[in-house]
PDB file of C-alpha atoms and ligand atoms in Angstrom:
ATOM      1  CA  UNK A 784      -8.774 -41.622  38.702  1.00 38.00           C
ATOM      2  CA  UNK A 785      -5.773 -39.526  39.589  1.00 40.00           C
ATOM      3  CA  UNK A 786      -4.533 -42.475  41.638  1.00 41.00           C
ATOM      4  CA  UNK A 787      -4.090 -44.521  38.447  1.00 44.00           C
ATOM      5  CA  UNK A 788      -0.366 -44.508  37.652  1.00 41.00           C
ATOM      6  CA  UNK A 789      -1.178 -44.903  33.950  1.00 42.00           C
ATOM      7  CA  UNK A 790      -3.531 -41.953  33.821  1.00 43.00           C
ATOM      8  CA  UNK A 791      -2.137 -39.523  31.312  1.00 44.00           C
ATOM      9  CA  UNK A 792      -1.584 -35.886  31.957  1.00 42.00           C
ATOM     10  CA  UNK A 793      -4.658 -33.884  31.043  1.00 42.00           C
ATOM     11  CA  UNK A 794      -2.928 -30.573  30.904  1.00 39.00           C
ATOM     12  CA  UNK A 795      -4.139 -28.721  27.831  1.00 39.00           C
ATOM     13  CA  UNK A 796      -3.481 -26.701  25.883  1.00 40.00           C
ATOM     14  CA  UNK A 797       0.261 -26.646  26.023  1.00 37.00           C
ATOM     15  CA  UNK A 798       1.865 -23.858  28.019  1.00 36.00           C
ATOM     16  CA  UNK A 799       1.987 -20.610  26.136  1.00 33.00           C
ATOM     17  CA  UNK A 800       5.729 -20.767  25.610  1.00 35.00           C
ATOM     18  CA  UNK A 801       5.232 -23.881  23.464  1.00 35.00           C
ATOM     19  CA  UNK A 802       2.783 -22.058  21.199  1.00 34.00           C
ATOM     20  CA  UNK A 803       4.142 -18.554  20.961  1.00 32.00           C
ATOM     21  CA  UNK A 804       7.208 -17.101  19.306  1.00 34.00           C
ATOM     22  CA  UNK A 805       9.546 -19.084  21.526  1.00 34.00           C
ATOM     23  CA  UNK A 806       8.241 -22.513  20.426  1.00 35.00           C
ATOM     24  CA  UNK A 807      10.895 -25.067  19.657  1.00 34.00           C
ATOM     25  CA  UNK A 808      11.163 -25.425  15.849  1.00 31.00           C
ATOM     26  CA  UNK A 809      10.661 -29.182  16.076  1.00 32.00           C
ATOM     27  CA  UNK A 810       7.288 -28.761  17.742  1.00 29.00           C
ATOM     28  CA  UNK A 811       6.216 -26.268  15.099  1.00 31.00           C
ATOM     29  CA  UNK A 812       7.257 -28.304  12.112  1.00 32.00           C
ATOM     30  CA  UNK A 813       6.204 -31.703  13.246  1.00 34.00           C
ATOM     31  CA  UNK A 814       3.033 -31.166  15.141  1.00 39.00           C
ATOM     32  CA  UNK A 815       1.052 -28.317  13.753  1.00 38.00           C
ATOM     33  CA  UNK A 816       0.659 -26.380  10.504  1.00 44.00           C
ATOM     34  CA  UNK A 817       1.849 -22.791  10.848  1.00 46.00           C
ATOM     35  CA  UNK A 818      -1.579 -21.313  10.313  1.00 48.00           C
ATOM     36  CA  UNK A 819      -3.152 -23.331  13.121  1.00 50.00           C
ATOM     37  CA  UNK A 820      -0.196 -22.592  15.330  1.00 46.00           C
ATOM     38  CA  UNK A 821      -0.673 -18.863  14.802  1.00 49.00           C
ATOM     39  CA  UNK A 822      -4.397 -19.167  15.501  1.00 55.00           C
ATOM     40  CA  UNK A 823      -3.708 -21.153  18.647  1.00 49.00           C
ATOM     41  CA  UNK A 824      -1.148 -18.587  19.794  1.00 48.00           C
ATOM     42  CA  UNK A 825      -3.633 -15.786  19.166  1.00 50.00           C
ATOM     43  CA  UNK A 826      -6.259 -17.688  21.111  1.00 49.00           C
ATOM     44  CA  UNK A 827      -3.746 -18.217  23.866  1.00 46.00           C
ATOM     45  CA  UNK A 828      -3.015 -14.507  24.065  1.00 44.00           C
ATOM     46  CA  UNK A 829      -6.733 -13.762  24.372  1.00 44.00           C
ATOM     47  CA  UNK A 830      -7.535 -16.549  26.773  1.00 43.00           C
ATOM     48  CA  UNK A 831      -4.522 -16.342  28.992  1.00 39.00           C
ATOM     49  CA  UNK A 832      -5.435 -16.599  32.639  1.00 32.00           C
ATOM     50  CA  UNK A 833      -4.381 -13.741  34.915  1.00 31.00           C
ATOM     51  CA  UNK A 834      -1.465 -15.818  36.108  1.00 26.00           C
ATOM     52  CA  UNK A 835      -0.410 -16.651  32.549  1.00 25.00           C
ATOM     53  CA  UNK A 836      -0.761 -20.390  33.028  1.00 22.00           C
ATOM     54  CA  UNK A 837      -2.161 -21.186  29.583  1.00 33.00           C
ATOM     55  CA  UNK A 838      -5.229 -20.843  27.444  1.00 46.00           C
ATOM     56  CA  UNK A 839      -8.720 -22.166  27.491  1.00 72.00           C
ATOM     57  CA  UNK A 840      -9.308 -24.990  25.011  1.00 88.00           C
ATOM     58  CA  UNK A 841     -12.832 -23.686  24.261  1.00 91.00           C
ATOM     59  CA  UNK A 842     -11.668 -21.119  21.746  1.00 92.00           C
ATOM     60  CA  UNK A 843      -9.466 -23.585  19.853  1.00 94.00           C
ATOM     61  CA  UNK A 844     -12.392 -25.957  19.711  1.00 95.00           C
ATOM     62  CA  UNK A 845     -14.719 -23.221  18.505  1.00 95.00           C
ATOM     63  CA  UNK A 846     -12.312 -22.535  15.658  1.00 96.00           C
ATOM     64  CA  UNK A 847     -12.384 -26.195  14.688  1.00 97.00           C
ATOM     65  CA  UNK A 848     -16.173 -26.071  14.646  1.00 98.00           C
ATOM     66  CA  UNK A 849     -16.148 -22.887  12.544  1.00 98.00           C
ATOM     67  CA  UNK A 850     -13.935 -24.618  10.002  1.00 98.00           C
ATOM     68  CA  UNK A 851     -16.256 -27.655   9.907  1.00 98.00           C
ATOM     69  CA  UNK A 852     -19.199 -25.319   9.393  1.00 98.00           C
ATOM     70  CA  UNK A 853     -17.417 -23.542   6.533  1.00 97.00           C
ATOM     71  CA  UNK A 854     -16.805 -26.942   4.980  1.00 97.00           C
ATOM     72  CA  UNK A 855     -20.527 -27.713   4.985  1.00 97.00           C
ATOM     73  CA  UNK A 856     -21.479 -29.284   8.307  1.00 98.00           C
ATOM     74  CA  UNK A 857     -24.635 -27.347   9.098  1.00 96.00           C
ATOM     75  CA  UNK A 858     -26.528 -29.185  11.821  1.00 98.00           C
ATOM     76  CA  UNK A 859     -26.459 -26.784  14.785  1.00 98.00           C
ATOM     77  CA  UNK A 860     -26.998 -29.548  17.336  1.00 98.00           C
ATOM     78  CA  UNK A 861     -23.998 -31.482  16.050  1.00 98.00           C
ATOM     79  CA  UNK A 862     -21.825 -28.367  15.834  1.00 98.00           C
ATOM     80  CA  UNK A 863     -22.737 -27.491  19.396  1.00 98.00           C
ATOM     81  CA  UNK A 864     -21.866 -30.984  20.629  1.00 97.00           C
ATOM     82  CA  UNK A 865     -18.511 -30.903  18.803  1.00 98.00           C
ATOM     83  CA  UNK A 866     -17.855 -27.501  20.381  1.00 97.00           C
ATOM     84  CA  UNK A 867     -18.510 -28.989  23.816  1.00 96.00           C
ATOM     85  CA  UNK A 868     -16.508 -32.236  23.983  1.00 96.00           C
ATOM     86  CA  UNK A 869     -12.811 -31.742  24.851  1.00 95.00           C
ATOM     87  CA  UNK A 870     -11.284 -33.913  22.102  1.00 96.00           C
ATOM     88  CA  UNK A 871      -7.782 -33.309  23.464  1.00 95.00           C
ATOM     89  CA  UNK A 872      -8.709 -35.337  26.535  1.00 94.00           C
ATOM     90  CA  UNK A 873      -9.271 -38.428  24.395  1.00 96.00           C
ATOM     91  CA  UNK A 874      -5.835 -38.551  22.777  1.00 95.00           C
ATOM     92  CA  UNK A 875      -2.372 -39.035  24.150  1.00 94.00           C
ATOM     93  CA  UNK A 876      -1.056 -35.833  25.707  1.00 92.00           C
ATOM     94  CA  UNK A 877       1.749 -35.726  23.107  1.00 93.00           C
ATOM     95  CA  UNK A 878      -0.944 -35.390  20.404  1.00 94.00           C
ATOM     96  CA  UNK A 879      -3.137 -32.907  22.270  1.00 93.00           C
ATOM     97  CA  UNK A 880      -1.907 -29.989  20.189  1.00 92.00           C
ATOM     98  CA  UNK A 881      -3.290 -31.706  17.067  1.00 94.00           C
ATOM     99  CA  UNK A 882      -6.607 -32.587  18.658  1.00 95.00           C
ATOM    100  CA  UNK A 883      -8.506 -29.714  17.019  1.00 96.00           C
ATOM    101  CA  UNK A 884      -7.299 -30.311  13.501  1.00 95.00           C
ATOM    102  CA  UNK A 885      -9.636 -32.235  11.235  1.00 96.00           C
ATOM    103  CA  UNK A 886      -7.579 -35.359  11.246  1.00 96.00           C
ATOM    104  CA  UNK A 887      -7.723 -38.881  12.609  1.00 95.00           C
ATOM    105  CA  UNK A 888      -5.063 -39.609  15.236  1.00 97.00           C
ATOM    106  CA  UNK A 889      -3.601 -42.841  16.606  1.00 97.00           C
ATOM    107  CA  UNK A 890      -5.106 -44.081  19.883  1.00 97.00           C
ATOM    108  CA  UNK A 891      -2.920 -47.188  20.205  1.00 97.00           C
ATOM    109  CA  UNK A 892      -3.475 -50.847  19.287  1.00 96.00           C
ATOM    110  CA  UNK A 893      -3.493 -49.947  15.586  1.00 96.00           C
ATOM    111  CA  UNK A 894      -6.709 -47.913  15.929  1.00 97.00           C
ATOM    112  CA  UNK A 895      -7.543 -44.260  15.356  1.00 97.00           C
ATOM    113  CA  UNK A 896      -9.880 -41.604  16.706  1.00 96.00           C
ATOM    114  CA  UNK A 897     -12.135 -40.585  13.803  1.00 94.00           C
ATOM    115  CA  UNK A 898     -11.848 -37.183  12.089  1.00 96.00           C
ATOM    116  CA  UNK A 899     -14.188 -34.601  13.640  1.00 98.00           C
ATOM    117  CA  UNK A 900     -15.719 -33.867  10.216  1.00 98.00           C
ATOM    118  CA  UNK A 901     -16.613 -37.541   9.752  1.00 98.00           C
ATOM    119  CA  UNK A 902     -17.981 -37.863  13.291  1.00 98.00           C
ATOM    120  CA  UNK A 903     -20.072 -34.758  12.600  1.00 98.00           C
ATOM    121  CA  UNK A 904     -21.240 -35.957   9.200  1.00 98.00           C
ATOM    122  CA  UNK A 905     -22.313 -39.392  10.449  1.00 98.00           C
ATOM    123  CA  UNK A 906     -24.162 -38.018  13.469  1.00 98.00           C
ATOM    124  CA  UNK A 907     -25.887 -35.431  11.259  1.00 98.00           C
ATOM    125  CA  UNK A 908     -26.988 -38.342   9.043  1.00 98.00           C
ATOM    126  CA  UNK A 909     -28.452 -40.104  12.097  1.00 98.00           C
ATOM    127  CA  UNK A 910     -30.577 -37.010  12.713  1.00 98.00           C
ATOM    128  CA  UNK A 911     -32.195 -37.652   9.320  1.00 98.00           C
ATOM    129  CA  UNK A 912     -33.820 -40.884  10.553  1.00 98.00           C
ATOM    130  CA  UNK A 913     -37.625 -40.842  10.982  1.00 98.00           C
ATOM    131  CA  UNK A 914     -37.669 -41.078  14.796  1.00 98.00           C
ATOM    132  CA  UNK A 915     -34.844 -38.567  15.194  1.00 98.00           C
ATOM    133  CA  UNK A 916     -36.651 -36.111  12.895  1.00 98.00           C
ATOM    134  CA  UNK A 917     -39.797 -36.433  14.986  1.00 97.00           C
ATOM    135  CA  UNK A 918     -38.165 -36.205  18.406  1.00 96.00           C
ATOM    136  CA  UNK A 919     -35.205 -33.942  17.651  1.00 96.00           C
ATOM    137  CA  UNK A 920     -32.805 -36.328  19.376  1.00 95.00           C
ATOM    138  CA  UNK A 921     -31.111 -39.618  18.660  1.00 98.00           C
ATOM    139  CA  UNK A 922     -32.995 -41.705  21.243  1.00 97.00           C
ATOM    140  CA  UNK A 923     -31.238 -44.874  22.289  1.00 98.00           C
ATOM    141  CA  UNK A 924     -27.976 -45.217  20.367  1.00 98.00           C
ATOM    142  CA  UNK A 925     -25.747 -48.217  19.698  1.00 98.00           C
ATOM    143  CA  UNK A 926     -22.152 -47.378  18.775  1.00 98.00           C
ATOM    144  CA  UNK A 927     -19.883 -50.100  17.449  1.00 98.00           C
ATOM    145  CA  UNK A 928     -16.204 -49.337  18.055  1.00 98.00           C
ATOM    146  CA  UNK A 929     -15.831 -47.253  21.221  1.00 98.00           C
ATOM    147  CA  UNK A 930     -12.127 -46.645  20.600  1.00 98.00           C
ATOM    148  CA  UNK A 931     -11.044 -43.868  22.945  1.00 97.00           C
ATOM    149  CA  UNK A 932     -14.657 -42.866  23.635  1.00 98.00           C
ATOM    150  CA  UNK A 933     -14.657 -39.499  21.850  1.00 98.00           C
ATOM    151  CA  UNK A 934     -17.592 -40.124  19.537  1.00 98.00           C
ATOM    152  CA  UNK A 935     -19.516 -41.729  22.413  1.00 98.00           C
ATOM    153  CA  UNK A 936     -19.079 -38.503  24.394  1.00 97.00           C
ATOM    154  CA  UNK A 937     -20.410 -36.458  21.453  1.00 98.00           C
ATOM    155  CA  UNK A 938     -23.359 -38.846  21.060  1.00 97.00           C
ATOM    156  CA  UNK A 939     -24.109 -38.645  24.786  1.00 97.00           C
ATOM    157  CA  UNK A 940     -24.970 -34.964  24.354  1.00 96.00           C
ATOM    158  CA  UNK A 941     -27.510 -35.743  21.643  1.00 97.00           C
ATOM    159  CA  UNK A 942     -29.092 -39.005  22.771  1.00 96.00           C
ATOM    160  CA  UNK A 943     -31.196 -40.408  25.585  1.00 95.00           C
ATOM    161  CA  UNK A 944     -28.774 -43.255  26.117  1.00 96.00           C
ATOM    162  CA  UNK A 945     -25.624 -44.545  24.419  1.00 97.00           C
ATOM    163  CA  UNK A 946     -24.476 -48.157  24.443  1.00 98.00           C
ATOM    164  CA  UNK A 947     -20.986 -48.477  22.992  1.00 98.00           C
ATOM    165  CA  UNK A 948     -19.165 -51.733  22.240  1.00 98.00           C
ATOM    166  CA  UNK A 949     -15.414 -52.258  21.856  1.00 98.00           C
ATOM    167  CA  UNK A 950     -13.639 -55.532  21.083  1.00 98.00           C
ATOM    168  CA  UNK A 951     -10.167 -54.528  22.332  1.00 98.00           C
ATOM    169  CA  UNK A 952      -9.996 -54.668  26.130  1.00 98.00           C
ATOM    170  CA  UNK A 953      -7.253 -52.037  26.541  1.00 98.00           C
ATOM    171  CA  UNK A 954      -9.283 -49.517  24.513  1.00 98.00           C
ATOM    172  CA  UNK A 955     -12.487 -50.410  26.347  1.00 98.00           C
ATOM    173  CA  UNK A 956     -10.653 -49.665  29.630  1.00 97.00           C
ATOM    174  CA  UNK A 957      -9.127 -46.471  28.256  1.00 97.00           C
ATOM    175  CA  UNK A 958     -12.528 -45.217  27.108  1.00 97.00           C
ATOM    176  CA  UNK A 959     -13.885 -45.822  30.600  1.00 96.00           C
ATOM    177  CA  UNK A 960     -11.160 -43.592  32.025  1.00 95.00           C
ATOM    178  CA  UNK A 961     -11.630 -40.929  29.349  1.00 96.00           C
ATOM    179  CA  UNK A 962     -15.403 -40.824  29.684  1.00 96.00           C
ATOM    180  CA  UNK A 963     -15.141 -40.714  33.455  1.00 92.00           C
ATOM    181  CA  UNK A 964     -13.001 -37.608  33.062  1.00 84.00           C
ATOM    182  CA  UNK A 965     -15.640 -35.842  30.958  1.00 83.00           C
ATOM    183  CA  UNK A 966     -18.518 -37.208  33.061  1.00 80.00           C
ATOM    184  CA  UNK A 967     -20.470 -38.718  30.191  1.00 77.00           C
ATOM    185  CA  UNK A 968     -22.848 -40.552  32.467  1.00 73.00           C
ATOM    186  CA  UNK A 969     -25.381 -41.783  29.933  1.00 89.00           C
ATOM    187  CA  UNK A 970     -22.798 -43.908  28.091  1.00 96.00           C
ATOM    188  CA  UNK A 971     -22.790 -47.624  28.814  1.00 96.00           C
ATOM    189  CA  UNK A 972     -19.576 -49.329  27.710  1.00 97.00           C
ATOM    190  CA  UNK A 973     -19.637 -52.973  26.670  1.00 98.00           C
ATOM    191  CA  UNK A 974     -16.584 -55.150  26.015  1.00 98.00           C
ATOM    192  CA  UNK A 975     -17.577 -57.518  23.233  1.00 98.00           C
ATOM    193  CA  UNK A 976     -17.940 -58.200  19.521  1.00 98.00           C
ATOM    194  CA  UNK A 977     -20.005 -55.324  18.195  1.00 98.00           C
ATOM    195  CA  UNK A 978     -21.024 -57.297  15.103  1.00 98.00           C
ATOM    196  CA  UNK A 979     -23.516 -59.016  17.386  1.00 98.00           C
ATOM    197  CA  UNK A 980     -24.947 -55.712  18.617  1.00 98.00           C
ATOM    198  CA  UNK A 981     -26.239 -55.753  22.183  1.00 98.00           C
ATOM    199  CA  UNK A 982     -29.568 -57.639  22.357  1.00 98.00           C
ATOM    200  CA  UNK A 983     -30.296 -56.879  26.052  1.00 98.00           C
ATOM    201  CA  UNK A 984     -30.566 -53.149  25.287  1.00 98.00           C
ATOM    202  CA  UNK A 985     -32.245 -53.461  21.848  1.00 98.00           C
ATOM    203  CA  UNK A 986     -34.036 -52.032  19.974  1.00 98.00           C
ATOM    204  CA  UNK A 987     -31.994 -48.925  19.145  1.00 98.00           C
ATOM    205  CA  UNK A 988     -33.281 -45.773  17.470  1.00 98.00           C
ATOM    206  CA  UNK A 989     -29.837 -45.029  16.053  1.00 98.00           C
ATOM    207  CA  UNK A 990     -26.895 -47.312  15.242  1.00 99.00           C
ATOM    208  CA  UNK A 991     -23.490 -45.969  14.253  1.00 99.00           C
ATOM    209  CA  UNK A 992     -20.375 -47.974  13.399  1.00 98.00           C
ATOM    210  CA  UNK A 993     -16.829 -46.618  13.631  1.00 98.00           C
ATOM    211  CA  UNK A 994     -15.298 -49.598  11.797  1.00 98.00           C
ATOM    212  CA  UNK A 995     -16.045 -50.831   8.282  1.00 98.00           C
ATOM    213  CA  UNK A 996     -17.159 -54.376   7.479  1.00 97.00           C
ATOM    214  CA  UNK A 997     -17.857 -56.311   4.289  1.00 96.00           C
ATOM    215  CA  UNK A 998     -21.543 -55.697   4.812  1.00 94.00           C
ATOM    216  CA  UNK A 999     -24.030 -54.675   7.486  1.00 97.00           C
ATOM    217  CA  UNK A1000     -24.195 -57.464  10.104  1.00 98.00           C
ATOM    218  CA  UNK A1001     -27.735 -58.926  10.311  1.00 98.00           C
ATOM    219  CA  UNK A1002     -27.815 -58.388  14.104  1.00 98.00           C
ATOM    220  CA  UNK A1003     -27.700 -54.624  13.589  1.00 98.00           C
ATOM    221  CA  UNK A1004     -30.781 -54.694  11.371  1.00 98.00           C
ATOM    222  CA  UNK A1005     -32.553 -56.975  13.850  1.00 98.00           C
ATOM    223  CA  UNK A1006     -31.813 -54.486  16.650  1.00 98.00           C
ATOM    224  CA  UNK A1007     -32.778 -51.327  14.737  1.00 98.00           C
ATOM    225  CA  UNK A1008     -36.124 -49.982  16.007  1.00 98.00           C
ATOM    226  CA  UNK A1009     -38.913 -49.151  13.541  1.00 98.00           C
ATOM    227  CA  UNK A1010     -38.288 -45.532  12.497  1.00 98.00           C
ATOM    228  CA  UNK A1011     -34.619 -45.982  13.369  1.00 98.00           C
ATOM    229  CA  UNK A1012     -31.584 -45.271  11.219  1.00 98.00           C
ATOM    230  CA  UNK A1013     -28.195 -46.964  10.964  1.00 98.00           C
ATOM    231  CA  UNK A1014     -25.036 -45.337   9.547  1.00 98.00           C
ATOM    232  CA  UNK A1015     -21.975 -47.486   8.883  1.00 98.00           C
ATOM    233  CA  UNK A1016     -18.872 -47.525   6.716  1.00 98.00           C
ATOM    234  CA  UNK A1017     -19.067 -50.587   4.472  1.00 98.00           C
ATOM    235  CA  UNK A1018     -16.758 -52.073   1.881  1.00 97.00           C
ATOM    236  CA  UNK A1019     -17.766 -50.686  -1.516  1.00 95.00           C
ATOM    237  CA  UNK A1020     -19.205 -52.972  -4.211  1.00 88.00           C
ATOM    238  CA  UNK A1021     -16.262 -54.570  -5.972  1.00 89.00           C
ATOM    239  CA  UNK A1022     -14.218 -54.461  -2.774  1.00 89.00           C
ATOM    240  CA  UNK A1023     -12.421 -51.195  -3.487  1.00 89.00           C
ATOM    241  CA  UNK A1024     -12.548 -48.751  -0.561  1.00 95.00           C
ATOM    242  CA  UNK A1025     -15.455 -48.051   1.754  1.00 97.00           C
ATOM    243  CA  UNK A1026     -18.694 -46.110   1.461  1.00 97.00           C
ATOM    244  CA  UNK A1027     -20.964 -44.679   4.096  1.00 98.00           C
ATOM    245  CA  UNK A1028     -24.135 -46.742   4.079  1.00 98.00           C
ATOM    246  CA  UNK A1029     -27.405 -45.590   5.631  1.00 98.00           C
ATOM    247  CA  UNK A1030     -30.207 -48.048   6.437  1.00 98.00           C
ATOM    248  CA  UNK A1031     -33.672 -46.874   7.512  1.00 98.00           C
ATOM    249  CA  UNK A1032     -36.101 -49.241   9.211  1.00 98.00           C
ATOM    250  CA  UNK A1033     -39.461 -48.286   7.736  1.00 98.00           C
ATOM    251  CA  UNK A1034     -42.792 -49.874   8.532  1.00 95.00           C
ATOM    252  CA  UNK A1035     -45.557 -49.951   5.942  1.00 92.00           C
ATOM    253  CA  UNK A1036     -48.908 -51.611   6.526  1.00 94.00           C
ATOM    254  CA  UNK A1037     -47.432 -53.410   9.500  1.00 93.00           C
ATOM    255  CA  UNK A1038     -44.507 -54.811   7.517  1.00 96.00           C
ATOM    256  CA  UNK A1039     -40.869 -53.861   8.092  1.00 95.00           C
ATOM    257  CA  UNK A1040     -38.609 -52.907   5.252  1.00 97.00           C
ATOM    258  CA  UNK A1041     -35.001 -51.800   5.365  1.00 98.00           C
ATOM    259  CA  UNK A1042     -34.127 -49.075   2.893  1.00 98.00           C
ATOM    260  CA  UNK A1043     -30.446 -48.788   2.090  1.00 98.00           C
ATOM    261  CA  UNK A1044     -28.698 -45.793   0.535  1.00 98.00           C
ATOM    262  CA  UNK A1045     -25.011 -45.413  -0.306  1.00 97.00           C
ATOM    263  CA  UNK A1046     -23.089 -42.192   0.209  1.00 97.00           C
ATOM    264  CA  UNK A1047     -19.567 -40.817  -0.020  1.00 97.00           C
ATOM    265  CA  UNK A1048     -16.293 -42.727   0.200  1.00 96.00           C
ATOM    266  CA  UNK A1049     -14.712 -42.965   3.650  1.00 96.00           C
ATOM    267  CA  UNK A1050     -11.726 -44.609   5.284  1.00 95.00           C
ATOM    268  CA  UNK A1051     -12.259 -46.460   8.551  1.00 96.00           C
ATOM    269  CA  UNK A1052     -10.384 -49.218  10.352  1.00 96.00           C
ATOM    270  CA  UNK A1053     -11.798 -52.687   9.581  1.00 97.00           C
ATOM    271  CA  UNK A1054     -14.684 -54.187  11.516  1.00 98.00           C
ATOM    272  CA  UNK A1055     -13.234 -57.376  12.973  1.00 98.00           C
ATOM    273  CA  UNK A1056     -14.823 -60.350  14.693  1.00 96.00           C
ATOM    274  CA  UNK A1057     -14.268 -61.701  18.179  1.00 97.00           C
ATOM    275  CA  UNK A1058     -12.646 -59.922  21.110  1.00 97.00           C
ATOM    276  CA  UNK A1059      -9.049 -59.425  22.172  1.00 97.00           C
TER     277      UNK A1059
HETATM  278  N1  SAH B 976     -15.465 -43.966  17.798  1.00 87.05           N
HETATM  279  C1  SAH B 976     -14.063 -44.139  18.076  1.00 87.05           C
HETATM  280  C2  SAH B 976     -13.325 -44.599  16.849  1.00 87.05           C
HETATM  281  C3  SAH B 976     -12.489 -45.782  17.143  1.00 87.05           C
HETATM  282  S1  SAH B 976     -11.795 -46.613  15.757  1.00 87.05           S
HETATM  283  C4  SAH B 976     -13.464 -42.907  18.692  1.00 87.05           C
HETATM  284  O1  SAH B 976     -14.142 -41.883  18.812  1.00 87.05           O
HETATM  285  O2  SAH B 976     -12.319 -42.976  19.102  1.00 87.05           O
HETATM  286  C5  SAH B 976     -12.852 -48.016  15.600  1.00 87.05           C
HETATM  287  C6  SAH B 976     -12.860 -48.976  16.752  1.00 87.05           C
HETATM  288  O3  SAH B 976     -13.679 -50.071  16.354  1.00 87.05           O
HETATM  289  C7  SAH B 976     -11.512 -49.566  17.141  1.00 87.05           C
HETATM  290  O4  SAH B 976     -11.249 -49.283  18.476  1.00 87.05           O
HETATM  291  C8  SAH B 976     -11.705 -51.078  16.920  1.00 87.05           C
HETATM  292  O5  SAH B 976     -11.045 -51.882  17.870  1.00 87.05           O
HETATM  293  C9  SAH B 976     -13.212 -51.204  17.035  1.00 87.05           C
HETATM  294  N2  SAH B 976     -13.777 -52.414  16.428  1.00 87.05           N
HETATM  295  C10 SAH B 976     -13.475 -53.027  15.265  1.00 87.05           C
HETATM  296  N3  SAH B 976     -14.243 -54.113  15.090  1.00 87.05           N
HETATM  297  C11 SAH B 976     -15.076 -54.175  16.180  1.00 87.05           C
HETATM  298  C12 SAH B 976     -16.087 -55.079  16.594  1.00 87.05           C
HETATM  299  N4  SAH B 976     -16.429 -56.163  15.874  1.00 87.05           N
HETATM  300  N5  SAH B 976     -16.722 -54.831  17.763  1.00 87.05           N
HETATM  301  C13 SAH B 976     -16.412 -53.776  18.525  1.00 87.05           C
HETATM  302  N6  SAH B 976     -15.441 -52.888  18.195  1.00 87.05           N
HETATM  303  C14 SAH B 976     -14.784 -53.087  17.035  1.00 87.05           C
END
């Protein structure tokens, strides 16, 4: 991977002199709220290696997770996974300093990496599905919208297998690089139109979409295993904004039924058709 001339620098966090008192004012003002900057500098002071080369990203990530917990995310498994995946390795190195704020960030091609709180919330919702409640894990997962691969890496820690589809070739390729770097071996990346799901690997115990469509594509329901749960942003009734929609595949007296519930408002990039 290091032989790839396009591979970005994975140095993180920034050298201590960029975070401490001597930071250039532009970096402070533009990239990071003062409070986070102070926390990061304090972390840096604690985590500094003997040779003073920088800090460990673990502590910055733990702080992010603490904040998410304070804001109501209370599934320990999800918190642990978010504390494990190095989000800074999935964004451009110029944005690495913002990687542990609860914000979406550009990943190129008009797309964004989702906010950690939303990733956490949606995965926690998946854990509420019947099969996941019984087994304590997400089983076989289908993700629509690989993007930079961050959410796929989080899912990989909580699932038996992850199949993730992306329709933009450059992002599909980037995710492959990123996931190689974090050694997320159980993730299978597919370049294709995620609205069609991935029949060869179906059925899935959990389906999660990172892009919002007009409605839930029929293929996703067809590929959702009995006892499985789907979570997807979907255009709200009346066409204003998006809501998180949960669909459970229940089986009663041998007959399938799909139970749909609507949850809070969210803001995701649109689910598009075809590949590019
Ligand atoms: N989970 C991602 C979020 C990426 S943003 C992450 O952690 O970074 C949503 C992604 O969905 C974008 O990359 C977009 O290209 C992709 N997308 C939109 N419509 C799609 C479709 N029909 N099939 C597959 N991917 C799609």
